[in-house]
XYZ file of C-alpha atoms in Angstrom:
736
model
C -217.679 -105.160 -103.603
C -220.840 -103.774 -105.149
C -218.918 -103.071 -108.350
C -217.865 -106.661 -108.534
C -221.497 -107.828 -108.203
C -222.632 -105.411 -110.926
C -219.879 -106.697 -113.162
C -221.127 -110.224 -112.541
C -224.691 -109.356 -113.477
C -223.567 -107.588 -116.633
C -221.044 -110.220 -117.623
C -223.532 -113.093 -117.616
C -225.804 -111.743 -120.398
C -222.687 -110.555 -122.199
C -221.358 -114.078 -122.003
C -224.641 -115.436 -123.386
C -224.557 -112.812 -126.145
C -220.967 -113.692 -126.838
C -221.865 -117.374 -127.151
C -224.771 -116.465 -129.436
C -222.523 -114.308 -131.602
C -219.994 -117.103 -131.725
C -222.735 -119.540 -132.763
C -223.940 -117.164 -135.482
C -220.386 -116.637 -136.665
C -219.799 -120.366 -136.675
C -223.030 -120.924 -138.638
C -222.062 -118.190 -141.120
C -218.609 -119.690 -141.484
C -220.059 -123.147 -142.106
C -222.482 -121.752 -144.700
C -219.595 -119.967 -146.349
C -217.765 -123.280 -146.544
C -220.900 -124.921 -147.944
C -221.180 -122.204 -150.585
C -217.534 -122.618 -151.439
C -217.983 -126.369 -151.710
C -221.035 -126.035 -153.949
C -219.154 -123.542 -156.063
C -216.290 -126.009 -156.407
C -218.807 -128.702 -157.416
C -220.264 -126.255 -159.924
C -216.806 -125.641 -161.384
C -216.091 -129.393 -161.421
C -219.384 -130.030 -163.240
C -218.499 -127.329 -165.746
C -215.104 -128.929 -166.343
C -216.797 -132.287 -166.809
C -219.138 -130.694 -169.359
C -216.156 -129.309 -171.190
C -214.618 -132.758 -171.210
C -217.799 -134.278 -172.659
C -218.039 -131.467 -175.175
C -214.482 -132.162 -176.292
C -215.370 -135.814 -176.664
C -218.375 -134.838 -178.803
C -216.213 -132.529 -180.930
C -213.655 -135.285 -181.372
C -216.405 -137.556 -182.667
C -217.745 -134.860 -185.014
C -214.246 -134.078 -186.215
C -213.598 -137.723 -187.018
C -216.871 -137.985 -188.913
C -216.352 -134.776 -190.904
C -212.774 -135.666 -191.779
C -213.903 -139.198 -192.672
C -216.715 -138.062 -194.950
C -214.565 -135.345 -196.482
C -211.706 -137.763 -197.061
C -214.047 -140.234 -198.798
C -215.237 -137.519 -201.180
C -211.728 -136.267 -201.918
C -210.546 -139.780 -202.687
C -212.454 -139.516 -206.019
C -210.403 -136.454 -206.953
C -207.159 -138.167 -206.077
C -208.105 -141.109 -208.364
C -209.035 -138.775 -211.243
C -205.804 -136.811 -210.802
C -203.780 -140.025 -210.918
C -205.565 -141.260 -214.040
C -205.153 -137.966 -215.920
C -201.521 -137.615 -214.899
C -200.772 -140.951 -216.564
C -203.069 -140.565 -219.560
C -203.987 -136.959 -220.358
C -206.107 -137.773 -223.426
C -209.643 -137.079 -222.357
C -213.099 -137.202 -223.906
C -216.654 -137.137 -222.562
C -216.943 -140.919 -222.497
C -213.768 -141.405 -220.541
C -214.781 -138.702 -218.086
C -218.135 -140.379 -217.603
C -216.570 -143.803 -217.142
C -213.998 -142.593 -214.632
C -216.533 -140.525 -212.731
C -218.991 -143.393 -212.466
C -216.231 -145.613 -211.084
C -215.198 -143.277 -208.303
C -218.359 -141.336 -207.469
C -220.505 -143.729 -205.435
C -223.988 -142.978 -204.104
C -222.834 -142.566 -200.514
C -220.651 -139.572 -201.395
C -221.733 -135.974 -201.204
C -220.279 -134.890 -204.581
C -222.652 -132.927 -206.786
C -220.437 -132.973 -209.888
C -216.873 -133.085 -211.115
C -215.416 -130.600 -213.608
C -212.274 -131.331 -215.658
C -210.462 -128.222 -216.954
C -207.504 -128.938 -219.250
C -205.411 -125.794 -219.605
C -207.697 -124.163 -216.922
C -210.795 -124.269 -219.172
C -213.743 -126.433 -218.131
C -214.190 -128.984 -220.972
C -216.004 -131.804 -219.201
C -218.590 -131.967 -216.391
C -220.086 -135.046 -214.798
C -223.002 -135.307 -214.539
C -223.691 -132.802 -217.239
C -227.410 -132.428 -216.614
C -228.034 -129.181 -214.787
C -224.391 -128.160 -215.007
C -224.221 -127.105 -218.662
C -223.550 -123.507 -217.669
C -220.132 -124.502 -216.309
C -218.835 -125.768 -219.724
C -216.382 -123.446 -221.350
C -215.595 -121.529 -218.170
C -212.065 -120.159 -218.374
C -210.788 -119.737 -214.869
C -208.340 -117.096 -216.015
C -211.272 -114.892 -217.021
C -213.116 -115.391 -213.718
C -211.542 -113.246 -211.036
C -213.766 -114.748 -208.316
C -212.355 -118.222 -208.855
C -208.922 -117.395 -210.208
C -207.590 -116.685 -206.727
C -208.492 -120.160 -205.453
C -207.093 -121.719 -208.657
C -203.769 -119.969 -208.109
C -203.780 -120.997 -204.457
C -204.329 -124.649 -205.461
C -201.503 -124.411 -207.968
C -199.219 -122.946 -205.330
C -200.166 -125.594 -202.739
C -199.842 -128.452 -205.200
C -202.535 -130.337 -203.294
C -206.297 -130.350 -202.891
C -207.573 -126.923 -201.871
C -211.104 -126.615 -200.514
C -212.880 -123.312 -201.045
C -216.195 -122.132 -199.768
C -218.894 -122.599 -199.293
C -219.076 -120.470 -202.480
C -221.817 -119.463 -204.896
C -221.908 -121.766 -207.918
C -222.226 -120.632 -211.572
C -225.077 -123.074 -211.996
C -226.738 -121.839 -208.794
C -226.658 -122.685 -205.093
C -223.729 -123.004 -202.667
C -221.266 -125.772 -202.116
C -217.692 -126.568 -201.219
C -215.321 -126.640 -204.182
C -212.268 -128.838 -203.986
C -209.624 -128.176 -206.656
C -206.459 -130.066 -207.367
C -203.856 -129.356 -210.079
C -202.923 -132.193 -212.447
C -199.339 -132.503 -213.613
C -198.308 -134.900 -216.367
C -196.489 -137.896 -214.993
C -193.506 -137.831 -217.337
C -192.823 -134.122 -217.746
C -194.324 -132.617 -214.532
C -196.008 -130.113 -216.855
C -199.255 -128.568 -215.646
C -202.085 -130.266 -217.532
C -205.032 -128.562 -215.863
C -207.383 -128.523 -212.911
C -209.899 -131.041 -211.588
C -212.692 -129.512 -209.512
C -215.167 -131.278 -207.270
C -218.347 -129.656 -205.998
C -219.319 -131.069 -202.564
C -222.739 -130.644 -200.947
C -221.511 -129.403 -197.592
C -224.948 -129.348 -195.986
C -225.488 -133.032 -196.733
C -221.948 -133.854 -195.548
C -222.420 -131.958 -192.275
C -225.820 -133.560 -191.753
C -224.443 -137.061 -192.216
C -221.607 -136.214 -189.787
C -224.200 -135.260 -187.137
C -223.208 -131.630 -187.044
C -226.684 -130.226 -187.619
C -228.861 -132.342 -185.315
C -227.113 -132.331 -181.883
C -229.783 -131.898 -179.171
C -227.346 -131.360 -176.260
C -224.725 -129.031 -177.701
C -224.693 -125.852 -179.737
C -222.029 -126.663 -182.318
C -220.530 -124.157 -184.739
C -217.973 -124.440 -187.536
C -215.915 -121.668 -189.095
C -212.950 -121.201 -191.388
C -214.227 -120.495 -194.927
C -211.557 -121.414 -197.506
C -209.670 -123.358 -194.772
C -208.727 -120.226 -192.816
C -209.534 -121.752 -189.423
C -210.419 -119.527 -186.466
C -209.744 -116.363 -188.490
C -212.245 -117.329 -191.205
C -215.921 -116.672 -191.497
C -218.604 -118.873 -189.936
C -219.822 -121.846 -191.910
C -222.387 -123.491 -189.606
C -223.944 -122.642 -186.247
C -224.697 -119.636 -184.055
C -222.284 -116.730 -184.182
C -222.779 -116.185 -180.428
C -221.060 -119.463 -179.660
C -217.787 -117.898 -180.715
C -218.329 -114.872 -178.455
C -218.602 -116.982 -175.278
C -216.120 -119.529 -173.925
C -216.507 -122.580 -176.146
C -214.308 -125.643 -176.361
C -212.715 -125.857 -179.784
C -211.083 -128.449 -181.973
C -209.499 -128.154 -185.442
C -210.723 -130.084 -188.496
C -207.720 -130.686 -190.714
C -208.064 -130.157 -194.485
C -205.503 -131.089 -197.117
C -204.568 -127.420 -197.086
C -205.664 -125.313 -194.073
C -208.264 -126.198 -191.499
C -211.717 -125.498 -190.142
C -212.421 -124.902 -186.467
C -215.201 -126.663 -184.523
C -216.659 -125.090 -181.382
C -219.245 -126.275 -178.874
C -221.222 -124.887 -175.961
C -224.105 -126.354 -173.960
C -227.520 -125.528 -175.419
C -227.945 -123.105 -172.515
C -224.797 -121.313 -173.736
C -223.353 -121.572 -170.205
C -221.024 -124.179 -168.758
C -222.074 -123.623 -165.144
C -225.385 -124.807 -163.777
C -227.371 -122.267 -161.726
C -226.591 -122.564 -158.005
C -230.265 -123.271 -157.401
C -229.950 -126.633 -159.115
C -227.852 -127.833 -156.142
C -230.750 -127.659 -153.687
C -229.912 -131.033 -152.189
C -226.395 -129.933 -151.356
C -227.679 -126.644 -149.932
C -230.067 -128.530 -147.660
C -227.339 -130.873 -146.505
C -225.048 -127.902 -145.903
C -227.610 -126.133 -143.751
C -228.105 -129.290 -141.701
C -224.352 -129.685 -141.206
C -223.977 -126.037 -140.244
C -226.739 -126.369 -137.655
C -225.164 -129.566 -136.332
C -221.786 -127.841 -136.011
C -223.408 -124.986 -134.128
C -225.202 -127.349 -131.751
C -221.938 -129.186 -131.109
C -220.091 -125.989 -130.297
C -220.247 -126.570 -126.578
C -218.995 -130.112 -126.985
C -216.146 -128.917 -129.174
C -215.129 -126.349 -126.598
C -215.112 -128.989 -123.875
C -213.132 -131.322 -126.141
C -210.633 -128.558 -126.735
C -210.195 -128.061 -123.003
C -209.728 -131.798 -122.508
C -207.246 -131.903 -125.361
C -205.206 -129.157 -123.764
C -205.219 -131.113 -120.525
C -204.103 -134.223 -122.429
C -201.245 -132.305 -124.018
C -200.290 -131.037 -120.601
C -200.280 -134.620 -119.303
C -198.174 -135.812 -122.228
C -195.745 -132.959 -121.688
C -195.495 -133.889 -117.998
C -194.924 -137.548 -118.813
C -192.190 -136.587 -121.275
C -190.338 -134.699 -118.546
C -191.084 -136.683 -115.389
C -190.619 -140.269 -114.336
C -193.937 -142.111 -114.295
C -193.100 -144.183 -111.219
C -191.576 -141.664 -108.807
C -192.820 -138.358 -110.202
C -189.239 -137.059 -110.274
C -187.725 -135.338 -113.325
C -186.453 -137.911 -115.839
C -183.070 -138.060 -117.532
C -184.019 -135.769 -120.435
C -185.577 -133.067 -118.274
C -182.739 -133.231 -115.746
C -180.163 -132.946 -118.509
C -181.869 -129.759 -119.711
C -181.772 -128.312 -116.191
C -178.155 -129.359 -115.734
C -177.180 -127.657 -118.996
C -178.983 -124.488 -117.911
C -177.282 -124.608 -114.493
C -173.864 -124.921 -116.147
C -174.641 -121.871 -118.280
C -175.818 -119.874 -115.239
C -172.828 -120.805 -113.094
C -170.403 -120.024 -115.915
C -171.874 -116.544 -116.279
C -171.943 -115.835 -112.516
C -168.756 -117.709 -111.564
C -170.606 -120.097 -109.228
C -170.112 -123.731 -108.257
C -172.458 -126.677 -107.839
C -172.159 -130.410 -107.139
C -173.695 -133.361 -108.945
C -174.458 -136.456 -106.857
C -174.923 -139.785 -108.636
C -176.719 -142.292 -106.366
C -177.135 -146.021 -107.018
C -179.102 -148.159 -104.573
C -177.048 -151.030 -103.153
C -178.401 -154.568 -103.679
C -181.629 -153.284 -105.231
C -181.388 -155.892 -107.983
C -181.419 -158.739 -105.453
C -184.522 -157.337 -103.754
C -186.237 -156.742 -107.074
C -185.462 -160.286 -108.279
C -186.508 -161.980 -105.081
C -189.667 -159.987 -104.238
C -190.751 -159.084 -107.763
C -191.147 -155.932 -109.829
C -194.122 -154.577 -107.902
C -192.169 -154.673 -104.670
C -189.175 -153.121 -106.452
C -191.347 -150.283 -107.726
C -192.738 -149.680 -104.249
C -189.198 -149.543 -102.859
C -188.100 -147.056 -105.535
C -191.025 -144.780 -104.658
C -190.148 -144.897 -100.966
C -186.461 -144.206 -101.666
C -187.253 -141.277 -103.966
C -189.413 -139.667 -101.254
C -186.632 -140.082 -98.695
C -184.021 -138.580 -101.024
C -186.208 -135.551 -101.756
C -186.854 -135.063 -98.040
C -183.116 -135.233 -97.268
C -182.019 -132.385 -99.570
C -182.864 -128.692 -99.685
C -185.855 -127.288 -101.572
C -183.599 -125.503 -104.066
C -181.782 -128.731 -104.961
C -183.075 -130.929 -107.753
C -183.583 -134.711 -107.525
C -184.130 -136.827 -110.647
C -184.346 -140.497 -111.552
C -182.154 -141.500 -114.485
C -183.594 -145.019 -114.708
C -183.547 -148.305 -112.868
C -182.172 -147.684 -109.385
C -180.063 -144.658 -110.355
C -180.817 -141.167 -109.006
C -179.026 -137.832 -109.349
C -179.110 -134.763 -107.116
C -178.107 -131.279 -108.253
C -176.702 -129.374 -105.243
C -177.002 -125.688 -106.117
C -175.075 -122.823 -104.537
C -172.138 -124.956 -103.404
C -169.789 -123.060 -101.112
C -167.336 -125.829 -100.279
C -167.083 -129.442 -101.578
C -167.516 -130.583 -97.994
C -171.113 -129.366 -98.230
C -171.711 -131.892 -101.013
C -170.292 -134.674 -98.836
C -172.562 -133.624 -95.967
C -175.544 -133.650 -98.320
C -174.564 -137.149 -99.506
C -174.310 -138.329 -95.875
C -177.814 -136.983 -95.201
C -179.200 -138.851 -98.213
C -177.482 -142.098 -97.219
C -178.702 -141.702 -93.649
C -182.252 -141.164 -94.890
C -182.094 -144.448 -96.796
C -180.866 -146.505 -93.857
C -184.086 -147.104 -91.849
C -185.870 -150.342 -92.839
C -188.816 -150.047 -95.222
C -191.810 -152.368 -95.350
C -192.309 -153.570 -98.927
C -194.826 -156.221 -99.973
C -195.145 -157.421 -96.387
C -191.369 -157.642 -95.900
C -189.105 -155.366 -93.925
C -186.325 -154.332 -96.268
C -183.111 -152.469 -95.546
C -181.326 -150.748 -98.378
C -178.436 -148.369 -98.738
C -176.760 -146.526 -101.519
C -173.460 -145.543 -103.062
C -172.905 -141.910 -104.049
C -170.476 -140.442 -106.535
C -169.848 -136.683 -106.464
C -168.577 -134.415 -109.251
C -168.086 -130.667 -108.721
C -168.497 -127.960 -111.350
C -166.179 -126.666 -112.745
C -163.385 -128.685 -111.107
C -164.514 -132.091 -112.420
C -166.079 -131.053 -115.700
C -167.669 -128.182 -117.562
C -170.153 -130.078 -119.741
C -173.250 -132.106 -118.986
C -171.717 -135.264 -120.413
C -168.470 -134.968 -118.453
C -170.165 -134.233 -115.131
C -172.576 -137.162 -115.444
C -169.786 -139.499 -116.558
C -167.442 -138.438 -113.774
C -170.112 -138.646 -111.072
C -170.962 -142.133 -112.391
C -167.304 -143.184 -112.151
C -167.126 -141.852 -108.608
C -170.253 -143.853 -107.737
C -168.639 -147.071 -108.967
C -165.579 -146.205 -106.894
C -167.863 -145.855 -103.852
C -169.289 -149.305 -104.528
C -165.791 -150.735 -104.855
C -164.863 -149.084 -101.545
C -167.497 -151.083 -99.699
C -170.839 -149.443 -100.623
C -173.035 -147.270 -98.366
C -170.574 -144.412 -98.756
C -169.786 -141.418 -100.984
C -166.788 -140.803 -103.179
C -165.510 -137.704 -104.951
C -164.319 -137.833 -108.508
C -160.541 -137.394 -108.698
C -157.607 -137.649 -111.056
C -157.247 -141.353 -110.356
C -160.794 -141.963 -111.578
C -160.157 -139.689 -114.547
C -157.119 -141.781 -115.388
C -159.185 -144.947 -114.948
C -161.863 -143.559 -117.296
C -159.260 -142.665 -119.889
C -157.632 -146.067 -119.466
C -160.960 -147.832 -120.003
C -161.633 -145.737 -123.105
C -158.165 -146.502 -124.448
C -158.604 -150.203 -123.675
C -161.981 -150.178 -125.420
C -160.391 -148.771 -128.562
C -157.532 -151.291 -128.336
C -160.075 -154.136 -128.072
C -161.814 -152.871 -131.201
C -158.495 -152.594 -132.998
C -157.474 -156.044 -131.724
C -160.667 -157.557 -133.162
C -159.988 -155.892 -136.501
C -156.354 -157.144 -136.501
C -157.150 -160.741 -135.351
C -155.177 -160.334 -132.110
C -157.628 -162.464 -130.111
C -157.206 -166.236 -129.911
C -159.407 -169.012 -128.591
C -157.932 -171.468 -126.057
C -159.637 -174.688 -125.007
C -159.761 -176.292 -121.543
C -160.719 -179.974 -121.415
C -163.730 -181.347 -119.521
C -163.073 -185.010 -118.755
C -165.290 -187.934 -117.799
C -165.251 -188.311 -114.009
C -165.175 -192.113 -114.270
C -162.311 -192.751 -116.711
C -160.696 -189.336 -117.410
C -161.534 -189.430 -121.132
C -162.026 -186.151 -122.990
C -165.745 -185.380 -123.329
C -165.936 -181.634 -123.933
C -163.886 -178.441 -124.201
C -164.652 -174.931 -122.980
C -163.686 -172.102 -125.342
C -161.834 -169.299 -123.532
C -160.656 -166.097 -125.192
C -157.082 -164.827 -124.896
C -155.625 -161.565 -126.220
C -152.227 -161.663 -127.878
C -151.538 -157.975 -127.309
C -148.783 -156.611 -129.589
C -147.143 -154.754 -126.674
C -148.323 -156.459 -123.463
C -148.154 -160.058 -124.599
C -150.797 -162.690 -123.804
C -153.626 -161.245 -121.692
C -156.213 -163.258 -119.761
C -159.950 -162.384 -119.820
C -159.667 -160.670 -116.442
C -157.573 -157.947 -118.114
C -160.173 -156.896 -120.674
C -163.566 -158.637 -120.239
C -164.894 -156.199 -117.547
C -164.241 -153.230 -119.860
C -165.656 -155.115 -122.843
C -168.856 -155.846 -120.918
C -169.217 -152.253 -119.783
C -168.682 -150.759 -123.246
C -170.731 -153.361 -125.137
C -167.871 -154.656 -127.301
C -168.370 -158.007 -125.534
C -170.903 -158.780 -128.264
C -168.286 -158.595 -130.991
C -165.894 -160.640 -128.861
C -168.598 -163.233 -128.309
C -169.286 -163.541 -132.030
C -165.576 -163.973 -132.749
C -165.219 -166.722 -130.100
C -168.318 -168.538 -131.368
C -167.210 -168.411 -135.007
C -163.673 -169.597 -134.261
C -164.985 -172.179 -131.797
C -167.279 -173.659 -134.475
C -164.389 -173.812 -136.960
C -162.084 -175.463 -134.405
C -164.814 -177.719 -133.025
C -165.532 -179.044 -136.505
C -161.835 -179.781 -136.932
C -161.606 -181.552 -133.549
C -164.430 -183.861 -134.516
C -162.838 -184.432 -137.908
C -159.626 -185.451 -136.069
C -161.540 -188.092 -134.140
C -162.339 -186.205 -130.926
C -165.927 -186.999 -129.909
C -166.445 -183.772 -127.997
C -168.953 -180.990 -127.426
C -168.057 -177.286 -127.299
C -168.932 -175.048 -124.318
C -168.936 -171.266 -124.680
C -169.606 -168.767 -121.879
C -172.024 -165.946 -122.726
C -172.260 -162.586 -120.982
C -175.717 -161.545 -119.652
C -175.386 -158.354 -121.698
C -175.539 -160.437 -124.849
C -179.056 -161.595 -124.016
C -180.750 -158.250 -124.605
C -180.904 -158.321 -128.395
C -182.790 -160.718 -130.656
C -180.373 -159.906 -133.485
C -177.372 -161.223 -131.541
C -179.013 -164.563 -130.752
C -180.218 -164.897 -134.333
C -176.639 -164.213 -135.449
C -175.376 -167.071 -133.197
C -177.672 -169.538 -134.943
C -176.638 -168.150 -138.345
C -172.946 -168.715 -137.484
C -173.665 -172.343 -136.568
C -175.309 -172.824 -139.945
C -172.575 -170.952 -141.850
C -169.797 -172.993 -140.227
C -171.714 -176.296 -140.560
C -171.420 -176.961 -136.814
C -174.372 -178.936 -135.513
C -176.163 -177.087 -132.660
C -176.432 -180.287 -130.583
C -172.638 -180.177 -130.088
C -172.758 -176.625 -128.631
C -173.394 -175.818 -124.952
C -173.997 -172.191 -123.968
C -173.024 -171.390 -120.365
C -175.242 -168.835 -118.601
C -175.298 -167.098 -115.237
C -178.115 -167.911 -112.824
C -179.402 -164.319 -112.912
C -180.702 -164.808 -116.461
C -183.297 -167.289 -115.160
C -184.728 -164.948 -112.565
C -188.430 -163.959 -112.795
C -189.477 -160.791 -114.682
C -186.946 -161.293 -117.477
C -189.333 -162.269 -120.214
C -187.135 -161.016 -123.043
C -184.125 -163.071 -121.926
C -186.326 -166.116 -121.296
C -187.665 -165.960 -124.854
C -184.110 -165.843 -126.228
C -183.092 -168.843 -124.104
C -186.050 -170.848 -125.389
C -185.210 -169.772 -128.938
C -181.661 -171.101 -128.519
C -182.937 -174.381 -127.080
C -185.432 -174.736 -129.919
C -182.512 -174.284 -132.318
C -180.839 -177.358 -130.790
C -178.332 -175.621 -128.488
C -177.771 -177.065 -124.994
C -177.950 -174.695 -121.983
C -175.732 -174.868 -118.894
C -175.754 -172.862 -115.622
C -172.228 -171.640 -114.874
C -170.971 -171.017 -111.297
C -174.046 -172.768 -109.932
C -174.673 -172.101 -106.257
C -173.191 -168.577 -106.160
C -176.381 -166.777 -107.195
C -180.060 -167.475 -106.625
C -180.164 -171.227 -107.038
C -183.737 -172.372 -107.347
C -185.200 -175.748 -108.208
C -188.186 -173.923 -109.734
C -186.291 -172.259 -112.538
C -184.229 -175.376 -113.190
C -187.489 -177.226 -113.805
C -189.117 -174.457 -115.849
C -186.268 -173.845 -118.279
C -184.595 -176.222 -120.757
C -181.337 -176.430 -118.784
C -179.398 -179.663 -119.368
C -176.271 -179.023 -117.282
C -175.013 -177.207 -114.170
C -171.413 -176.291 -113.324
C -170.565 -176.286 -109.597
C -168.455 -173.216 -108.873
C -164.758 -173.848 -108.205
C -164.904 -171.794 -104.997
C -167.000 -174.564 -103.389
C -164.738 -177.298 -104.715
C -161.493 -175.676 -103.511
C -162.315 -175.929 -99.783
C -164.671 -178.881 -99.700
C -162.065 -181.365 -98.391
C -161.138 -179.116 -95.464
C -164.609 -177.733 -94.695
C -167.332 -180.276 -93.930
C -170.100 -177.729 -94.574
C -168.676 -176.966 -97.988
C -168.441 -180.693 -98.699
C -172.091 -181.116 -97.689
C -173.110 -178.153 -99.860
C -171.379 -179.530 -102.962
C -172.886 -182.964 -102.327
C -176.359 -181.407 -101.954
C -175.988 -179.484 -105.220
C -174.939 -182.648 -107.036
C -177.808 -184.676 -105.583
C -180.333 -181.991 -106.485
C -179.075 -181.856 -110.079
C -179.179 -185.657 -110.331
C -182.762 -185.654 -109.075
C -183.656 -183.228 -111.872
C -181.858 -185.337 -114.487
C -179.158 -182.722 -115.121
C -175.550 -183.302 -116.071
C -173.128 -182.038 -113.390
C -169.741 -180.437 -114.106
C -167.354 -179.601 -111.249
C -164.985 -176.691 -111.890
C -161.680 -175.888 -110.229
C -160.492 -179.468 -109.742
C -156.868 -179.064 -108.610
C -155.928 -182.420 -107.025
C -156.506 -186.132 -107.419
C -158.309 -186.131 -104.043
C -160.806 -183.571 -105.358
C -161.316 -185.642 -108.517
C -161.992 -188.868 -106.570
C -164.365 -187.198 -104.111
C -166.380 -185.508 -106.869
C -166.587 -188.682 -108.896
C -167.833 -190.492 -105.824
C -170.565 -187.888 -105.385
C -171.781 -188.593 -108.909
C -170.365 -185.686 -110.904
C -170.343 -186.463 -114.607
C -167.576 -184.139 -115.855
C -164.562 -182.566 -114.174
C -162.635 -179.438 -115.183
C -159.535 -177.921 -113.669
C -155.763 -177.572 -113.670
C -155.395 -181.101 -112.324
C -156.313 -182.314 -115.807
C -155.152 -179.492 -118.072
C -154.878 -175.753 -118.390
C -156.487 -173.872 -121.315
C -154.394 -174.421 -124.463
C -154.366 -173.531 -128.169
C -156.048 -175.847 -130.642
C -152.775 -177.312 -131.908
C -151.691 -178.355 -128.405
C -155.110 -179.849 -127.690
C -155.029 -181.931 -130.871
C -151.471 -183.095 -130.208
C -152.373 -184.223 -126.710
C -155.803 -185.752 -127.237
C -155.886 -186.836 -130.884
C -156.693 -190.578 -130.980
C -153.710 -192.749 -131.875
C -154.175 -194.279 -135.320
C -153.525 -198.099 -135.329
C -150.437 -199.007 -137.318
C -150.841 -201.590 -140.080
C -148.855 -204.921 -140.045
C -148.049 -207.864 -142.312
C -149.343 -211.355 -142.003
């Protein structure tokens, strides 16, 4: 114990020292980054200087080449004149020279040497010593003469020492007679290079040390012409100056002969860097705390990604990972386990009637009861909605899974108080056993789900094992799904129409579009044979689009044939989960030129329940597009005057189950009459379905129903039969 206390006393100053060392290290690191930044700025400034130096050299180059070109233009004119007319005398030389040698040029004099002997010089004053010079006898100049002859163009030599004294550039060009291409001689031009370079700005640059080299046009390999020799030893920027033959090379450096500024010139940045480094050090503690909080946030995010936010149970993704791992473990150790798929019975009704908050509270209570009912080594997860799964590990006998399911169902049975209401709820459980009922995660979940639906079909509040019958049913549903898809592709589905007649006079007022399947092997199938599977697999959307498109085409034809009708189409609730589907309905109406006011969409009452904002928006969108809305099978769901008033419903359809027994059952009669009166009070059109006899028709008409539908009037029929039966008779013409 004493050792522990000593360790505590020693560790505290060590911790302080450690924090101090960390702060110093952090400060040193920050200063290192500051130094690196300033160094990068220094390099960037140097590169910018190089760029500006190149710009300056480009300007100097243009000026030098411009001045040089202007001077050489005189030689080109003289060469052209002599090539055409080779007869020359002092007067002609003077006249030609005065024409081409203007005052702004840098030419000292021009020498004309027929047969390589200088015969004429302009101006002559001061240049008399050059007369009579035979280039062939002057080894110093003969080389440049031969080079000019070989190049056939203007060759610039020098700066060279002149016979008459001083230095200058000498430009020489051979002259060939125009008609015979025979060498006539040489024209030489002496150019004052110092004056030319001064006018070009080469000699008076205050910012840059500029140098030029390349005597005799030899470029970088030649001797220096102007500037400091040291410039060439450093790291200058360079640019060529092109001559008629060869080139010079310009170079530039800053006057300091260094591209980089001393680091001390960045004192402002150093000061700012020190301040930032100190600030970073002072914020060290805050950064450490932020890091700890960030780790906690990541931990929270990780938890939320794996667990359900409402119940705290593992979610679908996390459970699937565990299930996959359990399959792997049991395969290696030859063990068995059971998967229970639990769906709460009638949860939707409670959720719709009491609201989402009450539904959430009920889900939390149910999840706690399920966890309490199973063993600690078992795993409970919420897949979504009111669906739970339980992984029963270490299964000895399938009966153990059934016993576990009974315990879960028993735990759910006691009433629960939710939102001030006492609620009773049960569940239906489907059980799949590994490896008997599947060896993959997907198969086990699918088979347990199928078994759960079988439990619901068996009366709910019970459990059901997956078996071969359910496997066959699953395979049958999959096969039927594929056949539906193939049937849609092959146009096997047809649209039949059942009349809705006026209750007062029996005239045709509307038709309901009903889909039929002309199966190539099974013959004509009714919706009951394929709609449940279509709704479960989602292909109901494609079926719905087909019925709407064909209904619009046929409805337009009916109206063209003189039938003043509207078209009613039943829509599945599953179709009201996607904005794209509803937008596609309106697009089909526009494509088929069917006016929306002639279309009535029949809905189930559940779509108008509270807490279905998405579906409500789609319903309002349809109504805004001109489509009429009708409540199908009214009275079988959660009939409420409130939602009839709050939504743009224009019609209700009284379910045929009420109509069938209303003449024998006084309570049923009173119920139908109450529904009709309520709809009339709200200004809604009333349609009675399932009218089978004349007595039903008379009683419903007396109640105030507007439209009647049923086998008493007509069964669903193809378009051709409908037109043949209801097409208005055209009056026959007569003679006076």
